[in-house]
Coordinates of C-alpha atoms in Angstrom, one line a residue:
Chain F
M13 CA -14.4 23.4 16.8
K14 CA -12.2 22.3 14.0
L15 CA -10.3 19.1 14.3
K16 CA -6.9 20.8 13.8
M17 CA -7.6 23.1 16.7
M18 CA -8.1 20.2 19.1
Y19 CA -4.5 19.2 18.9
G20 CA -2.9 22.7 18.6
F21 CA -0.3 21.7 21.2
L22 CA 1.1 19.3 18.6
N23 CA 1.4 21.9 15.9
S24 CA 5.1 21.9 15.6
D25 CA 5.3 18.1 15.5
I26 CA 2.5 17.9 13.0
A27 CA 4.3 20.5 10.9
L28 CA 7.5 18.4 11.1
I29 CA 5.5 15.3 10.0
E30 CA 4.0 17.2 7.1
K31 CA 7.4 18.4 6.0
E32 CA 9.0 15.0 6.3
L33 CA 6.1 13.2 4.6
E34 CA 6.9 15.3 1.5
Q35 CA 10.6 14.6 1.8
A36 CA 10.0 10.9 2.3
I37 CA 8.6 10.3 -1.1
Q38 CA 10.9 12.5 -3.1
T39 CA 13.1 10.9 -5.8
D40 CA 15.3 11.9 -8.6
Y41 CA 12.6 10.8 -11.0
A42 CA 10.2 13.7 -11.3
L43 CA 7.1 11.6 -12.4
I44 CA 7.1 9.4 -9.3
S45 CA 7.6 12.4 -7.0
E46 CA 4.7 14.1 -8.7
T47 CA 2.4 11.1 -8.5
S48 CA 3.3 10.4 -4.9
L49 CA 2.8 14.0 -3.9
H50 CA -0.5 14.2 -5.8
Y51 CA -2.6 13.0 -2.8
L52 CA -0.4 14.2 -0.1
Q53 CA -0.7 17.8 -1.3
A54 CA -4.5 17.4 -1.6
G55 CA -4.5 17.6 2.2
G56 CA -6.5 15.2 4.4
K57 CA -7.1 15.0 8.1
R58 CA -3.8 13.2 8.9
I59 CA -5.8 11.5 11.6
R60 CA -3.5 8.5 11.8
P61 CA -0.3 10.5 12.5
V62 CA -2.3 12.5 15.1
F63 CA -3.3 9.3 16.8
V64 CA 0.3 8.1 16.8
L65 CA 1.6 11.3 18.3
L66 CA -1.1 11.5 20.9
S67 CA -0.6 7.9 21.9
G68 CA 3.1 8.5 22.1
K69 CA 2.4 10.9 24.9
F70 CA 1.5 8.0 27.2
G71 CA 5.1 6.9 27.1
H72 CA 8.6 8.5 26.7
Y73 CA 7.6 10.8 23.8
D74 CA 10.6 11.3 21.4
I75 CA 9.4 12.9 18.2
E76 CA 12.6 11.7 16.4
I77 CA 11.5 8.1 17.0
I78 CA 7.7 8.4 16.9
K79 CA 7.7 10.4 13.6
N80 CA 8.8 7.2 11.8
V81 CA 5.6 5.5 12.8
A82 CA 3.4 8.5 12.1
I83 CA 4.9 9.1 8.6
A84 CA 4.8 5.3 7.8
L85 CA 1.2 5.0 8.8
E86 CA 0.1 8.0 6.7
L87 CA 2.1 6.6 3.7
I88 CA 0.5 3.2 4.1
H89 CA -2.9 4.9 4.2
M90 CA -1.9 6.9 1.1
A91 CA -0.7 3.8 -0.8
S92 CA -4.0 2.2 -0.1
L93 CA -5.9 5.2 -1.4
V94 CA -4.0 5.1 -4.6
H95 CA -4.7 1.4 -5.1
D96 CA -8.3 1.8 -4.0
D97 CA -9.0 4.3 -6.7
V98 CA -7.9 1.7 -9.2
I99 CA -10.2 -0.8 -7.5
D100 CA -13.1 1.6 -7.5
D101 CA -12.3 2.8 -11.0
A102 CA -12.6 6.3 -9.4
D103 CA -11.9 9.4 -11.4
T104 CA -12.0 11.9 -8.5
R105 CA -10.9 12.0 -4.9
R106 CA -11.7 15.0 -2.7
G107 CA -12.7 16.8 -5.9
K108 CA -9.4 16.3 -7.6
P109 CA -8.6 13.8 -10.4
T110 CA -7.2 10.5 -9.1
I111 CA -3.8 9.2 -10.1
K112 CA -5.3 6.6 -12.2
A113 CA -7.5 9.2 -14.0
K114 CA -4.7 11.8 -14.4
W115 CA -2.2 9.2 -15.5
D116 CA -3.4 5.6 -15.7
N117 CA -3.9 2.4 -13.7
R118 CA -0.3 1.2 -14.1
I119 CA 1.2 4.4 -13.0
A120 CA -1.1 4.2 -10.0
M121 CA 0.0 0.7 -9.2
Y122 CA 3.7 1.7 -9.3
T123 CA 3.1 4.8 -7.2
G124 CA 1.2 2.8 -4.6
D125 CA 3.9 0.1 -4.4
Y126 CA 6.6 2.7 -4.2
V127 CA 4.9 4.6 -1.4
F128 CA 4.3 1.3 0.5
A129 CA 7.9 0.3 0.2
R130 CA 8.9 3.7 1.5
S131 CA 6.7 3.3 4.5
L132 CA 8.4 0.0 5.4
E133 CA 11.8 1.6 5.1
L134 CA 10.7 4.2 7.7
M135 CA 9.1 1.5 9.9
A136 CA 12.4 -0.4 9.9
N137 CA 13.7 2.4 12.2
I138 CA 11.4 1.1 14.9
Q139 CA 13.3 -1.7 16.6
D140 CA 10.4 -3.2 18.7
V141 CA 9.4 -6.3 16.8
R142 CA 5.9 -6.2 18.3
A143 CA 5.2 -3.0 16.4
H144 CA 6.0 -4.7 13.2
E145 CA 3.9 -7.8 14.0
I146 CA 0.9 -5.6 14.8
L147 CA 1.3 -3.5 11.8
S148 CA 1.9 -6.3 9.3
K149 CA -1.0 -8.3 10.6
T150 CA -3.2 -5.2 10.3
I151 CA -2.2 -4.7 6.7
V152 CA -2.9 -8.3 5.9
E153 CA -6.4 -7.9 7.6
V154 CA -7.1 -4.7 5.8
C155 CA -6.4 -6.3 2.5
L156 CA -8.5 -9.4 3.3
G157 CA -11.3 -7.0 4.3
E158 CA -11.1 -5.3 0.9
I159 CA -11.3 -8.7 -0.9
E160 CA -14.3 -9.5 1.3
Q161 CA -15.9 -6.2 0.4
I162 CA -15.7 -7.2 -3.3
K163 CA -17.1 -10.6 -2.5
D164 CA -20.0 -9.2 -0.6
K165 CA -21.0 -6.6 -3.1
Y166 CA -24.7 -6.6 -4.2
D167 CA -25.3 -9.4 -1.6
L168 CA -28.4 -8.4 0.3
N169 CA -28.3 -11.6 2.3
Q170 CA -25.3 -10.6 4.3
N171 CA -25.8 -9.9 8.0
L172 CA -24.7 -7.4 10.5
R173 CA -21.8 -9.5 11.6
T174 CA -20.4 -9.6 8.1
Y175 CA -20.7 -5.8 7.9
L176 CA -19.0 -5.2 11.2
R177 CA -16.1 -7.6 10.4
R178 CA -15.7 -5.8 7.1
I179 CA -15.5 -2.3 8.5
K180 CA -13.3 -3.5 11.3
R181 CA -10.8 -4.7 8.7
K182 CA -11.4 -1.9 6.3
T183 CA -11.0 1.0 8.7
A184 CA -11.0 0.3 12.4
L185 CA -7.8 -1.9 12.6
L186 CA -5.5 0.7 11.0
I187 CA -6.8 3.4 13.4
A188 CA -6.4 1.0 16.3
A189 CA -2.9 0.2 15.1
S190 CA -2.1 3.9 14.9
C191 CA -3.0 4.4 18.5
Q192 CA -1.2 1.3 19.7
L193 CA 2.0 1.8 17.7
G194 CA 2.5 5.4 18.9
A195 CA 2.4 4.1 22.5
I196 CA 4.7 1.1 21.7
A197 CA 7.2 3.3 19.9
A198 CA 7.2 5.5 23.1
G199 CA 7.8 2.5 25.3
A200 CA 4.4 2.8 27.1
P201 CA 3.4 -0.1 29.3
E202 CA 1.5 -3.0 27.7
A203 CA -1.7 -2.3 29.6
V204 CA -1.7 1.2 28.2
H205 CA -0.9 0.4 24.5
K206 CA -3.5 -2.4 24.5
R207 CA -6.1 -0.1 25.9
L208 CA -5.2 2.4 23.2
F209 CA -5.6 -0.2 20.6
W210 CA -9.2 -0.9 21.8
F211 CA -9.9 2.8 22.0
G212 CA -8.7 3.2 18.4
Y213 CA -10.7 0.2 17.3
N214 CA -14.0 1.6 18.7
V215 CA -13.3 5.1 17.3
G216 CA -12.5 3.5 13.9
M217 CA -15.8 1.6 13.9
A218 CA -17.7 4.7 14.8
F219 CA -15.8 6.6 12.1
Q220 CA -16.7 4.1 9.4
I221 CA -20.4 3.9 10.4
T222 CA -20.5 7.7 10.3
D223 CA -18.9 7.6 6.9
D224 CA -21.5 5.1 5.7
I225 CA -24.3 7.3 7.1
L226 CA -22.8 10.4 5.4
D227 CA -22.9 8.7 2.1
F228 CA -26.7 9.1 2.3
T229 CA -27.0 12.3 4.3
A230 CA -24.2 14.6 3.1
S231 CA -24.3 16.5 -0.2
A232 CA -22.2 15.6 -3.2
E233 CA -20.2 18.8 -2.6
Q234 CA -19.4 17.8 1.0
L235 CA -18.5 14.3 0.0
G236 CA -16.5 15.2 -3.1
K237 CA -18.4 12.4 -4.9
P238 CA -22.1 11.8 -5.7
A239 CA -24.3 10.9 -2.7
G240 CA -25.2 7.2 -2.6
S241 CA -21.9 6.3 -4.3
D242 CA -21.3 3.3 -2.0
L243 CA -24.7 1.8 -2.8
L244 CA -24.3 2.5 -6.5
Q245 CA -21.1 0.4 -6.3
G246 CA -23.0 -2.4 -4.6
N247 CA -21.6 -1.8 -1.1
I248 CA -24.1 -2.8 1.5
T249 CA -23.5 -0.5 4.4
L250 CA -25.3 -0.3 7.8
P251 CA -28.1 2.1 6.8
V252 CA -28.9 -0.3 3.9
L253 CA -28.7 -3.4 6.1
Y254 CA -31.3 -1.8 8.5
A255 CA -33.4 -0.5 5.7
I256 CA -33.8 -3.8 3.9
Q257 CA -35.4 -5.4 6.9
D258 CA -38.5 -3.8 5.4
P259 CA -39.4 -6.0 2.4
E260 CA -40.6 -3.0 0.4
M261 CA -37.2 -1.3 0.8
R262 CA -35.4 -4.6 0.0
K263 CA -37.4 -4.8 -3.3
K264 CA -36.5 -1.2 -4.2
I265 CA -32.8 -1.8 -3.7
E266 CA -33.0 -5.1 -5.7
Q267 CA -34.5 -3.1 -8.5
L268 CA -31.8 -0.5 -8.2
F269 CA -29.1 -3.2 -8.6
E270 CA -30.9 -4.7 -11.5
S271 CA -31.4 -1.4 -13.3
D272 CA -29.3 -0.5 -16.3
H273 CA -29.1 3.1 -15.1
P274 CA -29.1 2.9 -11.3
E275 CA -27.9 6.5 -11.1
Y276 CA -31.4 7.6 -12.4
H277 CA -33.0 6.1 -9.3
I278 CA -30.5 6.7 -6.6
D279 CA -32.0 9.9 -5.3
E280 CA -35.4 8.2 -4.8
V281 CA -33.7 5.3 -2.9
I282 CA -31.7 7.7 -0.8
S283 CA -34.8 9.5 0.2
H284 CA -36.5 6.2 1.2
I285 CA -33.5 5.2 3.2
K286 CA -33.5 8.5 5.0
S287 CA -37.2 8.2 5.9
S288 CA -36.9 4.6 6.9
G289 CA -35.4 5.2 10.3
S290 CA -32.2 3.3 9.3
I291 CA -30.1 6.4 9.5
Q292 CA -31.1 6.9 13.2
Q293 CA -30.5 3.2 13.9
S294 CA -27.0 3.4 12.4
F295 CA -26.3 6.6 14.3
K296 CA -27.2 4.7 17.5
M297 CA -24.8 1.9 16.6
S298 CA -22.0 4.5 15.9
Q299 CA -22.7 6.1 19.3
R300 CA -22.4 2.8 21.1
Y301 CA -18.9 2.3 19.6
L302 CA -18.1 5.9 20.5
Q303 CA -19.2 5.5 24.1
K304 CA -17.2 2.4 24.4
A305 CA -14.1 4.2 23.2
L306 CA -14.7 7.0 25.7
V307 CA -15.1 4.5 28.6
L308 CA -11.8 2.8 27.6
L309 CA -10.1 6.2 27.5
E310 CA -11.3 7.0 31.1
E311 CA -9.0 4.4 32.6
L312 CA -5.8 5.8 30.9
P313 CA -3.5 8.1 32.9
S314 CA -4.7 11.7 32.8
N315 CA -2.8 14.0 30.5
K316 CA -3.4 16.5 27.7
A317 CA -3.3 13.7 25.1
K318 CA -6.1 11.9 26.9
S319 CA -8.4 14.9 26.8
T320 CA -7.5 15.5 23.2
L321 CA -8.3 11.9 22.2
H322 CA -11.6 12.4 24.0
K323 CA -12.4 15.5 21.9
I324 CA -11.3 13.9 18.6
A325 CA -13.3 10.8 19.3
E326 CA -16.4 12.9 19.9
F327 CA -15.7 15.0 16.8
I328 CA -15.3 11.9 14.6
G329 CA -18.5 10.2 16.0
N330 CA -20.6 13.3 15.5
R331 CA -19.2 14.9 12.4
K332 CA -21.7 16.0 9.8
F333 CA -19.4 15.5 6.8
Chain I
M22 CA 25.3 -30.3 1.4
I23 CA 24.3 -32.9 -1.2
V24 CA 22.3 -32.1 -4.3
Q25 CA 19.1 -33.7 -3.0
N26 CA 18.9 -31.2 -0.2
I27 CA 18.6 -28.2 -2.4
I28 CA 16.0 -29.9 -4.5
D29 CA 14.0 -30.7 -1.3
I30 CA 14.3 -27.2 0.0
V31 CA 13.2 -25.7 -3.2
A32 CA 10.3 -28.1 -3.4
E33 CA 9.2 -27.4 0.2
I34 CA 9.4 -23.6 -0.3
K35 CA 7.4 -23.8 -3.5
E36 CA 4.7 -25.8 -1.7
R37 CA 4.6 -23.3 1.2
L38 CA 4.5 -20.4 -1.3
Q39 CA 1.7 -22.0 -3.2
S40 CA -0.3 -22.3 0.0
E41 CA 0.3 -18.7 0.9
L42 CA -0.7 -17.5 -2.6
N43 CA -3.9 -19.6 -2.5
H44 CA -6.8 -17.4 -1.6
P45 CA -10.0 -19.2 -2.4
Y46 CA -12.0 -16.2 -3.7
V47 CA -9.2 -14.5 -5.5
K48 CA -8.2 -17.6 -7.4
K49 CA -11.7 -17.8 -8.9
F50 CA -11.1 -14.6 -10.8
I51 CA -7.4 -14.3 -11.5
H52 CA -4.7 -16.7 -12.7
H53 CA -2.8 -18.4 -9.9
P54 CA 0.6 -16.6 -9.8
I55 CA 3.5 -18.4 -11.5
I56 CA 6.4 -19.1 -9.2
D57 CA 9.7 -18.5 -10.9
E58 CA 11.6 -21.7 -10.0
D59 CA 14.9 -20.4 -11.3
K60 CA 14.7 -17.5 -9.0
L61 CA 13.7 -19.8 -6.2
L62 CA 16.7 -22.0 -6.9
Y63 CA 19.1 -19.0 -7.1
L64 CA 17.9 -17.6 -3.7
C65 CA 18.0 -21.0 -2.0
S66 CA 21.5 -21.7 -3.4
F67 CA 22.8 -18.4 -2.4
M68 CA 21.4 -18.7 1.2
Q69 CA 22.7 -22.2 1.5
Q70 CA 26.3 -21.2 0.5
A71 CA 26.0 -18.3 2.9
S72 CA 25.4 -20.9 5.6
V73 CA 22.0 -19.5 6.6
K74 CA 20.1 -21.9 8.9
E75 CA 17.4 -23.8 7.1
E76 CA 14.5 -22.3 9.0
Q77 CA 15.8 -18.7 8.5
L78 CA 16.6 -19.5 4.8
K79 CA 12.9 -20.4 4.3
V80 CA 11.7 -17.1 5.8
Y81 CA 14.1 -15.0 3.7
V82 CA 13.3 -16.9 0.5
I83 CA 9.5 -17.0 1.0
S84 CA 9.3 -13.4 1.8
V85 CA 11.4 -12.3 -1.2
M86 CA 9.4 -14.6 -3.5
L87 CA 6.1 -13.2 -2.1
V88 CA 7.1 -9.6 -2.7
Q89 CA 8.5 -10.5 -6.2
I90 CA 5.1 -12.1 -7.1
A91 CA 3.3 -9.1 -5.6
L92 CA 5.2 -6.7 -7.9
D93 CA 4.7 -9.0 -10.9
T94 CA 1.0 -9.2 -10.1
H95 CA 0.7 -5.5 -10.3
D96 CA 2.2 -5.5 -13.7
L97 CA -0.9 -7.4 -14.8
V98 CA -3.4 -4.6 -13.8
S99 CA -5.2 -3.7 -17.0
T100 CA -5.4 -0.1 -18.3
E101 CA -8.3 -0.3 -20.7
P102 CA -11.6 1.3 -19.8
V103 CA -14.0 -1.0 -17.9
M104 CA -17.2 0.5 -19.4
N105 CA -19.9 -1.8 -18.1
D106 CA -17.9 -5.0 -18.1
Q107 CA -18.3 -6.2 -14.5
H108 CA -16.1 -9.2 -15.0
L109 CA -13.2 -7.1 -16.3
L110 CA -13.6 -4.8 -13.3
Q111 CA -13.7 -7.6 -10.8
E112 CA -10.7 -9.2 -12.3
R113 CA -8.8 -5.9 -12.1
Q114 CA -9.9 -5.3 -8.6
L115 CA -8.7 -8.7 -7.4
T116 CA -5.5 -8.4 -9.3
V117 CA -4.8 -5.2 -7.4
L118 CA -5.7 -6.7 -4.1
A119 CA -3.9 -10.0 -4.7
G120 CA -0.7 -8.0 -5.2
V121 CA -1.3 -6.0 -2.1
H122 CA -2.1 -9.2 -0.2
Y123 CA 1.2 -10.8 -1.2
S124 CA 3.2 -7.7 -0.2
S125 CA 1.5 -7.6 3.1
L126 CA 2.4 -11.3 3.6
Y127 CA 6.0 -10.4 2.8
Y128 CA 6.0 -7.8 5.6
N129 CA 4.2 -10.2 7.9
Y130 CA 6.8 -13.0 7.4
L131 CA 9.7 -10.7 8.1
S132 CA 8.0 -9.1 11.1
K133 CA 7.2 -12.4 12.8
N134 CA 10.8 -13.3 12.6
G135 CA 12.2 -9.9 13.5
F136 CA 14.2 -9.6 10.2
L137 CA 14.0 -5.8 10.2
Q138 CA 17.3 -4.9 8.6
F139 CA 16.6 -7.4 5.8
M140 CA 13.2 -5.7 5.4
S141 CA 14.8 -2.3 5.1
E142 CA 17.2 -3.6 2.4
T143 CA 14.5 -5.3 0.4
A144 CA 12.0 -2.4 0.8
S145 CA 14.7 -0.1 -0.6
A146 CA 15.0 -2.4 -3.7
I147 CA 11.2 -2.4 -4.1
K148 CA 11.2 1.3 -4.2
M149 CA 13.9 1.4 -6.9
I150 CA 12.1 -1.3 -8.9
N151 CA 8.9 0.8 -9.0
V152 CA 10.8 3.9 -10.0
E153 CA 12.4 2.0 -12.9
K154 CA 9.1 0.3 -13.8
M155 CA 7.5 3.7 -14.2
K156 CA 10.4 4.9 -16.4
Y157 CA 10.2 1.7 -18.4
Y158 CA 6.5 2.0 -18.8
K159 CA 6.7 5.6 -19.9
Q160 CA 9.8 4.8 -22.0
E161 CA 11.6 7.9 -21.0
F162 CA 15.2 7.0 -21.9
Q163 CA 18.1 9.0 -23.4
S164 CA 20.0 6.0 -24.6
V165 CA 19.9 2.2 -25.1
D166 CA 22.1 1.8 -22.1
D167 CA 19.6 3.8 -20.0
M168 CA 16.9 1.5 -21.0
M169 CA 18.9 -1.7 -20.4
N170 CA 20.0 -0.4 -17.0
S171 CA 16.4 0.2 -16.1
L172 CA 15.4 -3.3 -17.1
F173 CA 18.4 -4.7 -15.2
T174 CA 17.2 -2.9 -12.0
I175 CA 13.6 -4.1 -12.5
E176 CA 14.7 -7.7 -12.9
T177 CA 17.5 -7.9 -10.4
A178 CA 17.2 -5.3 -7.6
L179 CA 15.5 -7.6 -5.2
I180 CA 18.0 -10.4 -5.5
Q181 CA 20.8 -7.9 -5.4
S182 CA 19.5 -6.5 -2.2
V183 CA 19.5 -10.0 -0.7
C184 CA 23.1 -10.5 -1.7
S185 CA 24.1 -7.1 -0.4
Y186 CA 22.5 -7.9 2.9
F187 CA 24.8 -10.9 3.2
H188 CA 27.8 -8.8 1.8
N189 CA 28.4 -11.1 -1.1
E190 CA 29.3 -9.1 -4.2
E191 CA 30.4 -12.0 -6.4
W192 CA 27.1 -13.8 -6.0
K193 CA 25.3 -10.6 -6.5
R194 CA 26.8 -10.1 -9.9
L195 CA 26.4 -13.7 -10.8
L196 CA 22.7 -14.0 -9.9
A197 CA 21.8 -10.5 -11.3
H198 CA 23.3 -11.2 -14.7
A199 CA 21.8 -14.7 -14.8
L200 CA 18.3 -13.1 -14.2
F201 CA 19.0 -10.4 -16.7
I202 CA 19.9 -12.9 -19.4
K203 CA 16.7 -14.7 -18.6
R204 CA 14.7 -11.6 -19.1
L205 CA 16.4 -10.6 -22.3
I206 CA 15.9 -14.1 -23.7
H207 CA 12.2 -13.9 -22.7
E208 CA 11.9 -10.5 -24.4
K209 CA 13.5 -11.9 -27.5
M210 CA 11.2 -14.9 -27.6
V211 CA 8.1 -12.7 -27.2
Y212 CA 9.3 -10.5 -30.0
I213 CA 10.1 -13.4 -32.3
N214 CA 6.8 -15.1 -31.6
H215 CA 4.5 -12.1 -31.5
G216 CA 6.4 -9.5 -33.5
T217 CA 6.2 -7.0 -30.6
S218 CA 7.8 -6.5 -27.2
R219 CA 8.0 -3.4 -25.1
L220 CA 11.9 -3.6 -25.2
F221 CA 12.2 -4.2 -28.9
D222 CA 9.5 -1.7 -29.8
W223 CA 11.3 1.0 -28.0
L224 CA 14.7 0.1 -29.5
R225 CA 13.2 0.2 -32.9
S226 CA 11.6 3.5 -32.4
Y227 CA 14.6 5.1 -30.6
L228 CA 17.1 3.9 -33.2
S229 CA 14.7 4.5 -36.1
I230 CA 15.1 0.9 -37.3
H231 CA 12.8 -0.2 -40.1
K232 CA 10.1 -2.6 -38.9
D233 CA 11.3 -5.4 -41.3
D234 CA 14.9 -5.1 -40.1
H235 CA 14.9 -7.7 -37.4
Q236 CA 18.6 -8.5 -37.5
D237 CA 19.9 -5.1 -36.3
I238 CA 17.6 -5.0 -33.4
L239 CA 18.3 -8.6 -32.4
E240 CA 22.0 -7.9 -32.5
I241 CA 21.7 -5.0 -30.0
V242 CA 20.0 -7.3 -27.5
E243 CA 22.4 -10.1 -28.2
H244 CA 25.2 -7.7 -27.3
Y245 CA 23.8 -7.2 -23.8
I246 CA 23.3 -10.9 -23.4
S247 CA 26.9 -11.6 -24.4
K248 CA 28.1 -9.0 -21.9
S249 CA 26.2 -10.7 -19.1
R250 CA 27.3 -14.1 -20.2
K251 CA 30.9 -13.1 -20.1
I252 CA 30.4 -11.9 -16.5
I253 CA 28.9 -15.3 -15.5
D254 CA 31.6 -17.2 -17.3
D255 CA 34.3 -15.2 -15.4
L256 CA 32.5 -15.9 -12.1
N257 CA 31.9 -19.5 -12.9
S258 CA 35.5 -20.4 -12.3
S259 CA 35.8 -18.6 -8.9
L260 CA 32.6 -19.7 -7.3
H261 CA 31.3 -23.0 -6.0
F262 CA 27.8 -24.1 -6.9
N263 CA 25.6 -27.0 -6.0
E264 CA 25.0 -29.4 -8.9
Q265 CA 21.4 -28.1 -9.4
L266 CA 22.6 -24.5 -9.8
K267 CA 25.5 -25.6 -12.0
M268 CA 23.1 -27.4 -14.3
N269 CA 20.7 -24.4 -14.4
L270 CA 23.4 -21.9 -15.2
N271 CA 24.9 -24.2 -17.9
Q272 CA 21.5 -24.5 -19.5
L273 CA 21.1 -20.8 -19.4
I274 CA 24.5 -20.2 -21.0
M275 CA 23.7 -22.8 -23.6
S276 CA 20.4 -21.3 -24.4
T277 CA 22.1 -18.0 -25.2
S278 CA 23.9 -19.6 -28.1
N279 CA 20.8 -21.5 -29.3
H280 CA 18.8 -18.4 -30.1

């Protein structure tokens, strides 16, 4: 079942979000509209807006209010992608040239900052200060996570805790915030929005671990970038952390990092990682987070949104690319 | 309010800002951001005359300064190819992230204090600034006025949004033109010292001025400085300033006749 089919009952609201996302970043200056639309029109799962809308169903769902959070969160995510491509010096995203590649780094910076400001303008329509405290703290943490990621690159001495903290900041917190903010914007009780936060957190952790697994198991075509890209960039992900417990594997990866042409050796290293059992271990860890998310969900009031969140969580945790 | 107070407030805010901007890992790789003390004084003086309570004043000023520094930091992101230069790449990565970090702190400051309407006003200014920065970077202008208006927005939109939030048009004009003069003087000095500046280079190319003809091009910029100086002079008589600001503006005006 495709992800979009799982939330078919939200179709008209998702269509509204999609339309207003485009409108939100239009300006009189054609270039900034073009750069801002560049990623938006490339598609994407829109998983954050979906989480916002579904969580909103646990309160007094008013699309005219909730849409502000849904659009703002997607724009924040988009701004971070634009900036991330400069950070990663990436030329393609989802098979399309990045903004920094099509224009340049400076244009990408201005686009990202513009989109971020636009998201704050939209968020300002939400009067509950808690929503802003949560979101702003999340953005601070996401950024600190990215700084940490750079600091930890090529460091094979980092431990599991460092990795988990990094992916929490990098991915899980924004998904957790999406779930919680939808519920807050809809005026859901505290117990509900806090539970939704932890649901989102666990789904986010499972999502990122799965992403890290796919970097080794999916094809370049499926990923839209070469397999093993994370490792080539020095990012030590969970499969690598498990793999380097074997001294032989650790040595191979050290040699990869020291090589002048690591891209020549990456296929061999990927194949070793795949046969080391570390993919299976990582998958188990991802499943543990997923199970925790599903248990948390159980205690929420029953409605269509709850069963949809269940399906989405399972989809995310078990996706193949 | 006595003069000492504004000096104390500015000093305290500067210290708090410095501590916010101080990320131990980031500072290993990128220059510690420069805090524009004039801007800090302008904001504090404006807030003080608007009778904003001291604790609130600090939140407003720190958040605006943080986002200003965030935007300035992103102007420093290099565009040249990294090739295999890991240090250049790391410096660029952290420049991007430092800017993002400062803007996230701006949002965090305002959120914690529930200043949502203020956030909306300033976010709108940030948006405008980035539109104009892109135009300025691409140098897509139809006239000298267009370019000067763009530079004016880049330099002053944030402080204008602050004054608009407090419904004070006179101070808005005063502070905006003071900042604009500062920027033009800066551009002039860069041009005089290095023989190139984005503003002067565009003016020269747009007006087809010969590269050795410095006077013509300087006169154009001087014309805009004079216009802003006149506005400040006019407002000088109708507004009351603290001694510190009075001295600062006098020095600014004097410096326009020195160059």
